[in-house]
Amino acid sequence: MGVSLRGVTKSFGSHRVLKGIDLDINSGELFVILGYSGSGKTTLLRCIAGLEKVDSGRIEIDGQDVTDLPPSRRNVSMLFQNYVLYPHKTVYDNMIMPIEGEPDADRRIREVAEELGIADLLKRYPNQLSGGQQQRVALARALVKRPRVLLLDEPLSNIDAPQRIAARRFIKGLQRKERITTIYVTHDQIEAMAVADRMAIMMDGRILQVGTPEELYFEPANEHVAAFIGDPPMVIVNGKPLGLDGRVGLRPEDIAIGEGELEGIVTGVEFLTGRYLVYIEHDEVELRGFSDRKYREGERVRFSIRKYVKF
């Protein structure tokens, strides 16, 4: 059944952070909430965890109304952005904290540690671990609780860029294996698109669109989503100078440079890992397209439009 939110609102003083959130997250899926800093995504995660009390609305987990339940009765685990590992405790002692006193605690710790590849780190302290190892320890501590829902708040933000690809593959692979309903918050769209089964775009306390990464990329619901998703993002312009009706969105891969009936002036060129991003001005409209060829600024080029999104 997963997680369901209906009409969830939250304010801090006069500042409305969540403005009527309606959201359904399927059981066993990895669901990403993507948004800029300050969009309300972490507050939403904390409301699901029970760390913040909602002002109005309803939160259900597996069909159970947990809106007014304390965190300890929701059976969720949350991995915080800074991992919150206690420096004076060993890895083992950090992991046992959420299940201390339970008869099978030792067995569960060792099973999870083995599965996450940290069995040889149980006697170490956090300051003896790399960033990636600290992340796995924090994740292991969250999993030993056997939660119904796993909440991840910017889990890769403290990991160096070269390690992030491996780390996100690890999280996605683990989630696939365990099939724990997972809600993953990030501001990084590449990270979001790489791991999500489905995702939501959040902006200014509201959900703008929910769908698969492919749906959000190719079928943005509005201009806000279109301008947010993609690197570089979609260019949104008046279509009339291009022979199109209304406002249209164009991604770099939608522009075929070097062929077609349209013509423009190259205003800039950037080299992006194996190909060039070419800026073209046509009738006071600036477009971007990919090319294998390095054009010169000021050069006249022909181009055509393969496809576009109409708004």
PDB file of C-alpha atoms in Angstrom:
ATOM      1  CA  MET A   1       0.000   0.000   0.000  1.00  0.00           C
ATOM      2  CA  GLY A   2       2.945   2.340   0.554  1.00  0.00           C
ATOM      3  CA  VAL A   3       2.659   5.937   1.736  1.00  0.00           C
ATOM      4  CA  SER A   4      -0.272   8.274   1.116  1.00  0.00           C
ATOM      5  CA  LEU A   5      -0.505  11.990   1.874  1.00  0.00           C
ATOM      6  CA  ARG A   6      -3.681  14.026   1.589  1.00  0.00           C
ATOM      7  CA  GLY A   7      -3.871  17.781   2.000  1.00  0.00           C
ATOM      8  CA  VAL A   8      -0.719  17.998   4.127  1.00  0.00           C
ATOM      9  CA  THR A   9       0.178  21.520   5.237  1.00  0.00           C
ATOM     10  CA  LYS A  10       2.928  22.840   7.489  1.00  0.00           C
ATOM     11  CA  SER A  11       3.923  26.352   8.527  1.00  0.00           C
ATOM     12  CA  PHE A  12       6.689  27.776  10.648  1.00  0.00           C
ATOM     13  CA  GLY A  13       5.275  30.974  12.043  1.00  0.00           C
ATOM     14  CA  SER A  14       3.848  32.961   9.136  1.00  0.00           C
ATOM     15  CA  HIS A  15       5.892  31.023   6.561  1.00  0.00           C
ATOM     16  CA  ARG A  16       3.902  28.301   4.791  1.00  0.00           C
ATOM     17  CA  VAL A  17       6.330  25.521   3.888  1.00  0.00           C
ATOM     18  CA  LEU A  18       3.920  22.799   2.711  1.00  0.00           C
ATOM     19  CA  LYS A  19       0.837  23.954   0.834  1.00  0.00           C
ATOM     20  CA  GLY A  20      -1.575  21.047   0.564  1.00  0.00           C
ATOM     21  CA  ILE A  21       0.524  18.054  -0.471  1.00  0.00           C
ATOM     22  CA  ASP A  22      -1.296  15.141  -2.130  1.00  0.00           C
ATOM     23  CA  LEU A  23       0.979  12.220  -2.938  1.00  0.00           C
ATOM     24  CA  ASP A  24       0.789   8.438  -3.336  1.00  0.00           C
ATOM     25  CA  ILE A  25       3.983   6.370  -3.084  1.00  0.00           C
ATOM     26  CA  ASN A  26       3.684   2.699  -4.012  1.00  0.00           C
ATOM     27  CA  SER A  27       4.799  -0.074  -1.734  1.00  0.00           C
ATOM     28  CA  GLY A  28       8.332  -1.231  -2.551  1.00  0.00           C
ATOM     29  CA  GLU A  29       9.236   1.591  -4.909  1.00  0.00           C
ATOM     30  CA  LEU A  30      12.124   4.028  -4.774  1.00  0.00           C
ATOM     31  CA  PHE A  31      10.416   7.394  -4.952  1.00  0.00           C
ATOM     32  CA  VAL A  32      12.464  10.586  -5.291  1.00  0.00           C
ATOM     33  CA  ILE A  33      11.368  14.077  -4.286  1.00  0.00           C
ATOM     34  CA  LEU A  34      13.400  16.550  -6.318  1.00  0.00           C
ATOM     35  CA  GLY A  35      13.492  20.269  -5.620  1.00  0.00           C
ATOM     36  CA  TYR A  36      15.599  23.329  -5.052  1.00  0.00           C
ATOM     37  CA  SER A  37      16.833  24.195  -1.561  1.00  0.00           C
ATOM     38  CA  GLY A  38      13.925  25.705   0.352  1.00  0.00           C
ATOM     39  CA  SER A  39      11.234  23.947  -1.684  1.00  0.00           C
ATOM     40  CA  GLY A  40       9.922  22.084   1.385  1.00  0.00           C
ATOM     41  CA  LYS A  41      11.142  18.603   0.509  1.00  0.00           C
ATOM     42  CA  THR A  42      13.060  17.915   3.741  1.00  0.00           C
ATOM     43  CA  THR A  43      10.170  19.273   5.826  1.00  0.00           C
ATOM     44  CA  LEU A  44       7.869  16.861   3.996  1.00  0.00           C
ATOM     45  CA  LEU A  45      10.218  13.979   4.778  1.00  0.00           C
ATOM     46  CA  ARG A  46      10.314  14.979   8.464  1.00  0.00           C
ATOM     47  CA  CYS A  47       6.507  15.089   8.560  1.00  0.00           C
ATOM     48  CA  ILE A  48       6.341  11.538   7.197  1.00  0.00           C
ATOM     49  CA  ALA A  49       8.855  10.469   9.846  1.00  0.00           C
ATOM     50  CA  GLY A  50       6.855  12.172  12.598  1.00  0.00           C
ATOM     51  CA  LEU A  51       9.668  14.571  13.463  1.00  0.00           C
ATOM     52  CA  GLU A  52       7.423  17.486  12.507  1.00  0.00           C
ATOM     53  CA  LYS A  53       3.706  17.632  13.259  1.00  0.00           C
ATOM     54  CA  VAL A  54       1.538  18.622  10.307  1.00  0.00           C
ATOM     55  CA  ASP A  55      -0.867  21.526  10.665  1.00  0.00           C
ATOM     56  CA  SER A  56      -3.544  19.773   8.644  1.00  0.00           C
ATOM     57  CA  GLY A  57      -3.978  16.785   6.370  1.00  0.00           C
ATOM     58  CA  ARG A  58      -3.476  13.063   6.703  1.00  0.00           C
ATOM     59  CA  ILE A  59      -0.506  10.691   6.388  1.00  0.00           C
ATOM     60  CA  GLU A  60      -0.986   6.945   5.939  1.00  0.00           C
ATOM     61  CA  ILE A  61       1.631   4.184   5.867  1.00  0.00           C
ATOM     62  CA  ASP A  62       0.461   0.807   4.549  1.00  0.00           C
ATOM     63  CA  GLY A  63      -3.133   1.897   5.094  1.00  0.00           C
ATOM     64  CA  GLN A  64      -2.601   2.985   8.701  1.00  0.00           C
ATOM     65  CA  ASP A  65      -3.270   6.586   9.694  1.00  0.00           C
ATOM     66  CA  VAL A  66      -0.029   7.715  11.362  1.00  0.00           C
ATOM     67  CA  THR A  67      -0.704  11.460  11.298  1.00  0.00           C
ATOM     68  CA  ASP A  68      -0.741  11.797  15.074  1.00  0.00           C
ATOM     69  CA  LEU A  69       1.582   8.902  15.957  1.00  0.00           C
ATOM     70  CA  PRO A  70       5.065   9.604  17.385  1.00  0.00           C
ATOM     71  CA  PRO A  71       8.096   8.531  15.305  1.00  0.00           C
ATOM     72  CA  SER A  72       8.655   5.436  17.466  1.00  0.00           C
ATOM     73  CA  ARG A  73       5.252   4.015  16.459  1.00  0.00           C
ATOM     74  CA  ARG A  74       5.531   4.624  12.713  1.00  0.00           C
ATOM     75  CA  ASN A  75       8.248   2.015  12.038  1.00  0.00           C
ATOM     76  CA  VAL A  76      10.168   4.244   9.659  1.00  0.00           C
ATOM     77  CA  SER A  77      13.912   4.858   9.517  1.00  0.00           C
ATOM     78  CA  MET A  78      15.487   8.096   8.380  1.00  0.00           C
ATOM     79  CA  LEU A  79      19.000   8.606   7.070  1.00  0.00           C
ATOM     80  CA  PHE A  80      19.917  12.217   7.746  1.00  0.00           C
ATOM     81  CA  GLN A  81      22.059  14.353   5.461  1.00  0.00           C
ATOM     82  CA  ASN A  82      24.963  14.428   7.928  1.00  0.00           C
ATOM     83  CA  TYR A  83      24.540  10.734   8.939  1.00  0.00           C
ATOM     84  CA  VAL A  84      24.536  11.549  12.725  1.00  0.00           C
ATOM     85  CA  LEU A  85      27.079   8.902  13.718  1.00  0.00           C
ATOM     86  CA  TYR A  86      28.182   9.180  17.334  1.00  0.00           C
ATOM     87  CA  PRO A  87      31.965   9.684  17.305  1.00  0.00           C
ATOM     88  CA  HIS A  88      32.566   8.035  20.702  1.00  0.00           C
ATOM     89  CA  LYS A  89      30.773   4.843  19.663  1.00  0.00           C
ATOM     90  CA  THR A  90      32.045   2.065  17.413  1.00  0.00           C
ATOM     91  CA  VAL A  91      30.224   1.122  14.228  1.00  0.00           C
ATOM     92  CA  TYR A  92      28.634  -1.793  16.091  1.00  0.00           C
ATOM     93  CA  ASP A  93      27.449   0.447  18.933  1.00  0.00           C
ATOM     94  CA  ASN A  94      26.044   2.993  16.472  1.00  0.00           C
ATOM     95  CA  MET A  95      24.120   0.251  14.691  1.00  0.00           C
ATOM     96  CA  ILE A  96      22.642  -1.293  17.806  1.00  0.00           C
ATOM     97  CA  MET A  97      21.060   1.923  19.058  1.00  0.00           C
ATOM     98  CA  PRO A  98      17.616   1.580  17.382  1.00  0.00           C
ATOM     99  CA  ILE A  99      17.254  -2.097  18.412  1.00  0.00           C
ATOM    100  CA  GLU A 100      19.149  -2.216  21.705  1.00  0.00           C
ATOM    101  CA  GLY A 101      17.663  -4.775  24.064  1.00  0.00           C
ATOM    102  CA  GLU A 102      15.981  -6.843  21.364  1.00  0.00           C
ATOM    103  CA  PRO A 103      16.909 -10.549  21.596  1.00  0.00           C
ATOM    104  CA  ASP A 104      18.107 -10.883  17.991  1.00  0.00           C
ATOM    105  CA  ALA A 105      19.908  -7.532  17.822  1.00  0.00           C
ATOM    106  CA  ASP A 106      23.404  -8.992  17.409  1.00  0.00           C
ATOM    107  CA  ARG A 107      22.334 -11.330  14.624  1.00  0.00           C
ATOM    108  CA  ARG A 108      20.536  -8.549  12.742  1.00  0.00           C
ATOM    109  CA  ILE A 109      23.530  -6.219  13.016  1.00  0.00           C
ATOM    110  CA  ARG A 110      25.918  -8.820  11.652  1.00  0.00           C
ATOM    111  CA  GLU A 111      23.554  -9.826   8.844  1.00  0.00           C
ATOM    112  CA  VAL A 112      23.059  -6.223   7.676  1.00  0.00           C
ATOM    113  CA  ALA A 113      26.769  -5.434   8.074  1.00  0.00           C
ATOM    114  CA  GLU A 114      27.649  -8.414   5.903  1.00  0.00           C
ATOM    115  CA  GLU A 115      25.099  -7.435   3.284  1.00  0.00           C
ATOM    116  CA  LEU A 116      26.363  -3.838   3.116  1.00  0.00           C
ATOM    117  CA  GLY A 117      30.023  -4.845   3.063  1.00  0.00           C
ATOM    118  CA  ILE A 118      30.963  -3.289   6.409  1.00  0.00           C
ATOM    119  CA  ALA A 119      31.382  -6.451   8.534  1.00  0.00           C
ATOM    120  CA  ASP A 120      35.101  -5.713   8.925  1.00  0.00           C
ATOM    121  CA  LEU A 121      34.360  -2.185  10.194  1.00  0.00           C
ATOM    122  CA  LEU A 122      32.240  -3.038  13.233  1.00  0.00           C
ATOM    123  CA  LYS A 123      35.005  -2.269  15.738  1.00  0.00           C
ATOM    124  CA  ARG A 124      36.075   1.003  14.122  1.00  0.00           C
ATOM    125  CA  TYR A 125      35.024   4.529  15.085  1.00  0.00           C
ATOM    126  CA  PRO A 126      33.437   7.019  12.647  1.00  0.00           C
ATOM    127  CA  ASN A 127      36.610   9.117  12.357  1.00  0.00           C
ATOM    128  CA  GLN A 128      38.383   6.029  11.019  1.00  0.00           C
ATOM    129  CA  LEU A 129      35.963   5.699   8.096  1.00  0.00           C
ATOM    130  CA  SER A 130      35.781   7.271   4.644  1.00  0.00           C
ATOM    131  CA  GLY A 131      32.714   9.249   3.605  1.00  0.00           C
ATOM    132  CA  GLY A 132      31.361   6.276   1.659  1.00  0.00           C
ATOM    133  CA  GLN A 133      31.885   3.947   4.620  1.00  0.00           C
ATOM    134  CA  GLN A 134      30.131   6.386   6.960  1.00  0.00           C
ATOM    135  CA  GLN A 135      27.189   6.474   4.570  1.00  0.00           C
ATOM    136  CA  ARG A 136      26.941   2.665   4.589  1.00  0.00           C
ATOM    137  CA  VAL A 137      27.103   2.565   8.390  1.00  0.00           C
ATOM    138  CA  ALA A 138      24.302   5.126   8.661  1.00  0.00           C
ATOM    139  CA  LEU A 139      22.268   3.169   6.114  1.00  0.00           C
ATOM    140  CA  ALA A 140      22.943  -0.080   8.003  1.00  0.00           C
ATOM    141  CA  ARG A 141      21.754   1.495  11.254  1.00  0.00           C
ATOM    142  CA  ALA A 142      18.531   2.499   9.502  1.00  0.00           C
ATOM    143  CA  LEU A 143      18.004  -0.995   8.060  1.00  0.00           C
ATOM    144  CA  VAL A 144      18.546  -3.053  11.219  1.00  0.00           C
ATOM    145  CA  LYS A 145      15.246  -1.661  12.457  1.00  0.00           C
ATOM    146  CA  ARG A 146      13.470  -3.457   9.565  1.00  0.00           C
ATOM    147  CA  PRO A 147      11.410  -0.367   8.747  1.00  0.00           C
ATOM    148  CA  ARG A 148       8.267  -0.240   6.677  1.00  0.00           C
ATOM    149  CA  VAL A 149       9.569   2.936   5.049  1.00  0.00           C
ATOM    150  CA  LEU A 150      13.131   4.177   4.545  1.00  0.00           C
ATOM    151  CA  LEU A 151      13.576   7.956   4.321  1.00  0.00           C
ATOM    152  CA  LEU A 152      16.791   9.303   2.761  1.00  0.00           C
ATOM    153  CA  ASP A 153      17.575  13.024   3.086  1.00  0.00           C
ATOM    154  CA  GLU A 154      20.263  14.070   0.562  1.00  0.00           C
ATOM    155  CA  PRO A 155      22.155  10.804   1.205  1.00  0.00           C
ATOM    156  CA  LEU A 156      25.006  11.534  -1.232  1.00  0.00           C
ATOM    157  CA  SER A 157      25.658  15.189  -0.434  1.00  0.00           C
ATOM    158  CA  ASN A 158      28.666  14.441   1.788  1.00  0.00           C
ATOM    159  CA  ILE A 159      30.320  12.029  -0.647  1.00  0.00           C
ATOM    160  CA  ASP A 160      32.990  13.133  -3.111  1.00  0.00           C
ATOM    161  CA  ALA A 161      31.839  13.305  -6.743  1.00  0.00           C
ATOM    162  CA  PRO A 162      33.885  10.271  -7.958  1.00  0.00           C
ATOM    163  CA  GLN A 163      32.207   8.080  -5.316  1.00  0.00           C
ATOM    164  CA  ARG A 164      28.652   9.218  -5.994  1.00  0.00           C
ATOM    165  CA  ILE A 165      28.016   6.995  -9.014  1.00  0.00           C
ATOM    166  CA  ALA A 166      29.031   3.900  -7.061  1.00  0.00           C
ATOM    167  CA  ALA A 167      27.063   5.072  -4.009  1.00  0.00           C
ATOM    168  CA  ARG A 168      23.832   5.674  -5.897  1.00  0.00           C
ATOM    169  CA  ARG A 169      24.146   2.311  -7.666  1.00  0.00           C
ATOM    170  CA  PHE A 170      24.642   0.699  -4.289  1.00  0.00           C
ATOM    171  CA  ILE A 171      21.535   2.343  -2.815  1.00  0.00           C
ATOM    172  CA  LYS A 172      19.429   1.458  -5.847  1.00  0.00           C
ATOM    173  CA  GLY A 173      20.651  -2.140  -5.875  1.00  0.00           C
ATOM    174  CA  LEU A 174      20.027  -2.553  -2.150  1.00  0.00           C
ATOM    175  CA  GLN A 175      16.529  -1.103  -2.447  1.00  0.00           C
ATOM    176  CA  ARG A 176      15.747  -3.463  -5.327  1.00  0.00           C
ATOM    177  CA  LYS A 177      16.856  -6.418  -3.249  1.00  0.00           C
ATOM    178  CA  GLU A 178      15.093  -5.476  -0.011  1.00  0.00           C
ATOM    179  CA  ARG A 179      11.993  -3.949  -1.681  1.00  0.00           C
ATOM    180  CA  ILE A 180      11.623  -1.434   1.139  1.00  0.00           C
ATOM    181  CA  THR A 181       9.394   1.517   0.302  1.00  0.00           C
ATOM    182  CA  THR A 182      12.001   4.277   0.000  1.00  0.00           C
ATOM    183  CA  ILE A 183      11.534   8.042  -0.213  1.00  0.00           C
ATOM    184  CA  TYR A 184      14.670   9.808  -1.360  1.00  0.00           C
ATOM    185  CA  VAL A 185      15.045  13.605  -1.200  1.00  0.00           C
ATOM    186  CA  THR A 186      17.620  15.446  -3.310  1.00  0.00           C
ATOM    187  CA  HIS A 187      18.267  18.717  -5.130  1.00  0.00           C
ATOM    188  CA  ASP A 188      20.471  16.927  -7.699  1.00  0.00           C
ATOM    189  CA  GLN A 189      18.476  16.069 -10.820  1.00  0.00           C
ATOM    190  CA  ILE A 190      21.103  13.704 -12.239  1.00  0.00           C
ATOM    191  CA  GLU A 191      21.042  11.740  -9.000  1.00  0.00           C
ATOM    192  CA  ALA A 192      17.241  11.759  -8.976  1.00  0.00           C
ATOM    193  CA  MET A 193      16.874  10.570 -12.576  1.00  0.00           C
ATOM    194  CA  ALA A 194      19.461   7.833 -12.031  1.00  0.00           C
ATOM    195  CA  VAL A 195      17.835   6.144  -9.030  1.00  0.00           C
ATOM    196  CA  ALA A 196      14.089   6.857  -9.190  1.00  0.00           C
ATOM    197  CA  ASP A 197      11.337   4.441 -10.097  1.00  0.00           C
ATOM    198  CA  ARG A 198       9.084   7.480  -9.982  1.00  0.00           C
ATOM    199  CA  MET A 199       9.701  11.011  -8.831  1.00  0.00           C
ATOM    200  CA  ALA A 200       7.992  14.248  -7.888  1.00  0.00           C
ATOM    201  CA  ILE A 201       9.099  17.781  -8.692  1.00  0.00           C
ATOM    202  CA  MET A 202       8.581  20.024  -5.678  1.00  0.00           C
ATOM    203  CA  MET A 203       8.688  23.795  -5.766  1.00  0.00           C
ATOM    204  CA  ASP A 204       7.589  26.418  -3.237  1.00  0.00           C
ATOM    205  CA  GLY A 205       5.804  23.881  -1.038  1.00  0.00           C
ATOM    206  CA  ARG A 206       3.824  22.270  -3.838  1.00  0.00           C
ATOM    207  CA  ILE A 207       4.107  19.143  -5.981  1.00  0.00           C
ATOM    208  CA  LEU A 208       4.270  20.206  -9.635  1.00  0.00           C
ATOM    209  CA  GLN A 209       4.368  16.806 -11.347  1.00  0.00           C
ATOM    210  CA  VAL A 210       4.704  13.110 -10.516  1.00  0.00           C
ATOM    211  CA  GLY A 211       5.902  10.457 -12.947  1.00  0.00           C
ATOM    212  CA  THR A 212       8.779   8.334 -14.127  1.00  0.00           C
ATOM    213  CA  PRO A 213      12.048  10.116 -14.934  1.00  0.00           C
ATOM    214  CA  GLU A 214      11.294   9.617 -18.638  1.00  0.00           C
ATOM    215  CA  GLU A 215       7.805  11.131 -18.311  1.00  0.00           C
ATOM    216  CA  LEU A 216       9.098  14.221 -16.527  1.00  0.00           C
ATOM    217  CA  TYR A 217      11.922  14.689 -19.029  1.00  0.00           C
ATOM    218  CA  PHE A 218       9.976  14.145 -22.243  1.00  0.00           C
ATOM    219  CA  GLU A 219       6.486  15.251 -21.106  1.00  0.00           C
ATOM    220  CA  PRO A 220       6.873  18.101 -18.585  1.00  0.00           C
ATOM    221  CA  ALA A 221       3.514  19.244 -17.258  1.00  0.00           C
ATOM    222  CA  ASN A 222       4.400  22.932 -17.288  1.00  0.00           C
ATOM    223  CA  GLU A 223       7.196  25.396 -17.955  1.00  0.00           C
ATOM    224  CA  HIS A 224       8.526  25.210 -14.390  1.00  0.00           C
ATOM    225  CA  VAL A 225       9.171  21.478 -14.683  1.00  0.00           C
ATOM    226  CA  ALA A 226      10.566  21.854 -18.197  1.00  0.00           C
ATOM    227  CA  ALA A 227      13.048  24.509 -17.088  1.00  0.00           C
ATOM    228  CA  PHE A 228      14.128  22.479 -14.052  1.00  0.00           C
ATOM    229  CA  ILE A 229      14.687  19.056 -15.621  1.00  0.00           C
ATOM    230  CA  GLY A 230      17.597  18.548 -17.973  1.00  0.00           C
ATOM    231  CA  ASP A 231      21.230  19.624 -18.099  1.00  0.00           C
ATOM    232  CA  PRO A 232      21.215  21.965 -19.877  1.00  0.00           C
ATOM    233  CA  PRO A 233      17.521  22.618 -19.262  1.00  0.00           C
ATOM    234  CA  MET A 234      14.877  22.968 -21.925  1.00  0.00           C
ATOM    235  CA  VAL A 235      14.748  26.312 -23.744  1.00  0.00           C
ATOM    236  CA  ILE A 236      11.224  27.759 -23.698  1.00  0.00           C
ATOM    237  CA  VAL A 237      10.518  30.318 -26.404  1.00  0.00           C
ATOM    238  CA  ASN A 238       7.854  31.899 -28.568  1.00  0.00           C
ATOM    239  CA  GLY A 239       7.489  29.413 -31.411  1.00  0.00           C
ATOM    240  CA  LYS A 240       6.376  31.894 -34.102  1.00  0.00           C
ATOM    241  CA  PRO A 241       9.890  32.772 -35.414  1.00  0.00           C
ATOM    242  CA  LEU A 242      10.477  29.019 -35.787  1.00  0.00           C
ATOM    243  CA  GLY A 243       7.241  28.411 -37.661  1.00  0.00           C
ATOM    244  CA  LEU A 244       5.551  26.900 -34.581  1.00  0.00           C
ATOM    245  CA  ASP A 245       2.430  27.957 -32.706  1.00  0.00           C
ATOM    246  CA  GLY A 246       2.465  29.350 -29.164  1.00  0.00           C
ATOM    247  CA  ARG A 247       5.156  28.758 -26.550  1.00  0.00           C
ATOM    248  CA  VAL A 248       7.325  25.721 -27.134  1.00  0.00           C
ATOM    249  CA  GLY A 249      10.060  23.878 -25.296  1.00  0.00           C
ATOM    250  CA  LEU A 250      13.173  22.586 -27.051  1.00  0.00           C
ATOM    251  CA  ARG A 251      15.961  20.434 -25.680  1.00  0.00           C
ATOM    252  CA  PRO A 252      19.464  20.425 -27.242  1.00  0.00           C
ATOM    253  CA  GLU A 253      18.923  16.955 -28.703  1.00  0.00           C
ATOM    254  CA  ASP A 254      15.794  18.284 -30.461  1.00  0.00           C
ATOM    255  CA  ILE A 255      17.876  20.610 -32.661  1.00  0.00           C
ATOM    256  CA  ALA A 256      19.623  19.144 -35.731  1.00  0.00           C
ATOM    257  CA  ILE A 257      22.534  21.444 -36.583  1.00  0.00           C
ATOM    258  CA  GLY A 258      23.950  21.546 -40.103  1.00  0.00           C
ATOM    259  CA  GLU A 259      20.742  20.630 -41.898  1.00  0.00           C
ATOM    260  CA  GLY A 260      17.281  22.054 -42.482  1.00  0.00           C
ATOM    261  CA  GLU A 261      15.538  25.198 -43.715  1.00  0.00           C
ATOM    262  CA  LEU A 262      16.123  27.405 -40.651  1.00  0.00           C
ATOM    263  CA  GLU A 263      19.243  29.509 -40.329  1.00  0.00           C
ATOM    264  CA  GLY A 264      20.963  31.246 -37.442  1.00  0.00           C
ATOM    265  CA  ILE A 265      24.184  32.714 -36.087  1.00  0.00           C
ATOM    266  CA  VAL A 266      26.405  30.798 -33.648  1.00  0.00           C
ATOM    267  CA  THR A 267      26.694  32.931 -30.496  1.00  0.00           C
ATOM    268  CA  GLY A 268      28.631  30.502 -28.313  1.00  0.00           C
ATOM    269  CA  VAL A 269      30.159  27.025 -28.125  1.00  0.00           C
ATOM    270  CA  GLU A 270      30.852  24.849 -25.071  1.00  0.00           C
ATOM    271  CA  PHE A 271      32.642  21.501 -25.002  1.00  0.00           C
ATOM    272  CA  LEU A 272      30.657  19.011 -22.910  1.00  0.00           C
ATOM    273  CA  THR A 273      32.297  15.597 -22.463  1.00  0.00           C
ATOM    274  CA  GLY A 274      32.625  14.415 -26.043  1.00  0.00           C
ATOM    275  CA  ARG A 275      30.371  16.824 -27.913  1.00  0.00           C
ATOM    276  CA  TYR A 276      29.729  20.527 -28.313  1.00  0.00           C
ATOM    277  CA  LEU A 277      26.808  22.566 -27.055  1.00  0.00           C
ATOM    278  CA  VAL A 278      26.168  25.188 -29.723  1.00  0.00           C
ATOM    279  CA  TYR A 279      24.195  28.385 -29.030  1.00  0.00           C
ATOM    280  CA  ILE A 280      22.304  29.666 -32.067  1.00  0.00           C
ATOM    281  CA  GLU A 281      20.432  32.947 -32.448  1.00  0.00           C
ATOM    282  CA  HIS A 282      17.558  32.955 -34.909  1.00  0.00           C
ATOM    283  CA  ASP A 283      15.289  35.995 -35.281  1.00  0.00           C
ATOM    284  CA  GLU A 284      16.002  37.135 -31.677  1.00  0.00           C
ATOM    285  CA  VAL A 285      15.380  33.616 -30.336  1.00  0.00           C
ATOM    286  CA  GLU A 286      18.368  31.801 -28.811  1.00  0.00           C
ATOM    287  CA  LEU A 287      18.430  27.999 -29.030  1.00  0.00           C
ATOM    288  CA  ARG A 288      20.900  25.333 -27.922  1.00  0.00           C
ATOM    289  CA  GLY A 289      21.838  22.203 -29.817  1.00  0.00           C
ATOM    290  CA  PHE A 290      24.389  19.408 -29.625  1.00  0.00           C
ATOM    291  CA  SER A 291      26.945  18.856 -32.367  1.00  0.00           C
ATOM    292  CA  ASP A 292      29.983  16.679 -32.963  1.00  0.00           C
ATOM    293  CA  ARG A 293      31.549  19.568 -34.851  1.00  0.00           C
ATOM    294  CA  LYS A 294      33.122  22.622 -33.229  1.00  0.00           C
ATOM    295  CA  TYR A 295      31.509  25.683 -34.815  1.00  0.00           C
ATOM    296  CA  ARG A 296      32.950  29.199 -34.612  1.00  0.00           C
ATOM    297  CA  GLU A 297      31.170  32.115 -32.981  1.00  0.00           C
ATOM    298  CA  GLY A 298      29.639  34.290 -35.687  1.00  0.00           C
ATOM    299  CA  GLU A 299      29.330  31.384 -38.144  1.00  0.00           C
ATOM    300  CA  ARG A 300      26.023  31.006 -39.979  1.00  0.00           C
ATOM    301  CA  VAL A 301      24.477  27.565 -39.672  1.00  0.00           C
ATOM    302  CA  ARG A 302      21.413  25.769 -40.912  1.00  0.00           C
ATOM    303  CA  PHE A 303      19.309  23.801 -38.463  1.00  0.00           C
ATOM    304  CA  SER A 304      16.000  22.021 -38.092  1.00  0.00           C
ATOM    305  CA  ILE A 305      13.729  21.058 -35.213  1.00  0.00           C
ATOM    306  CA  ARG A 306      13.206  17.345 -34.725  1.00  0.00           C
ATOM    307  CA  LYS A 307      10.544  17.655 -32.011  1.00  0.00           C
ATOM    308  CA  TYR A 308       9.276  20.043 -29.385  1.00  0.00           C
ATOM    309  CA  VAL A 309       6.907  20.333 -26.422  1.00  0.00           C
ATOM    310  CA  LYS A 310       3.974  22.734 -26.712  1.00  0.00           C
ATOM    311  CA  PHE A 311       2.860  24.721 -23.653  1.00  0.00           C
TER     312      PHE A 311
END
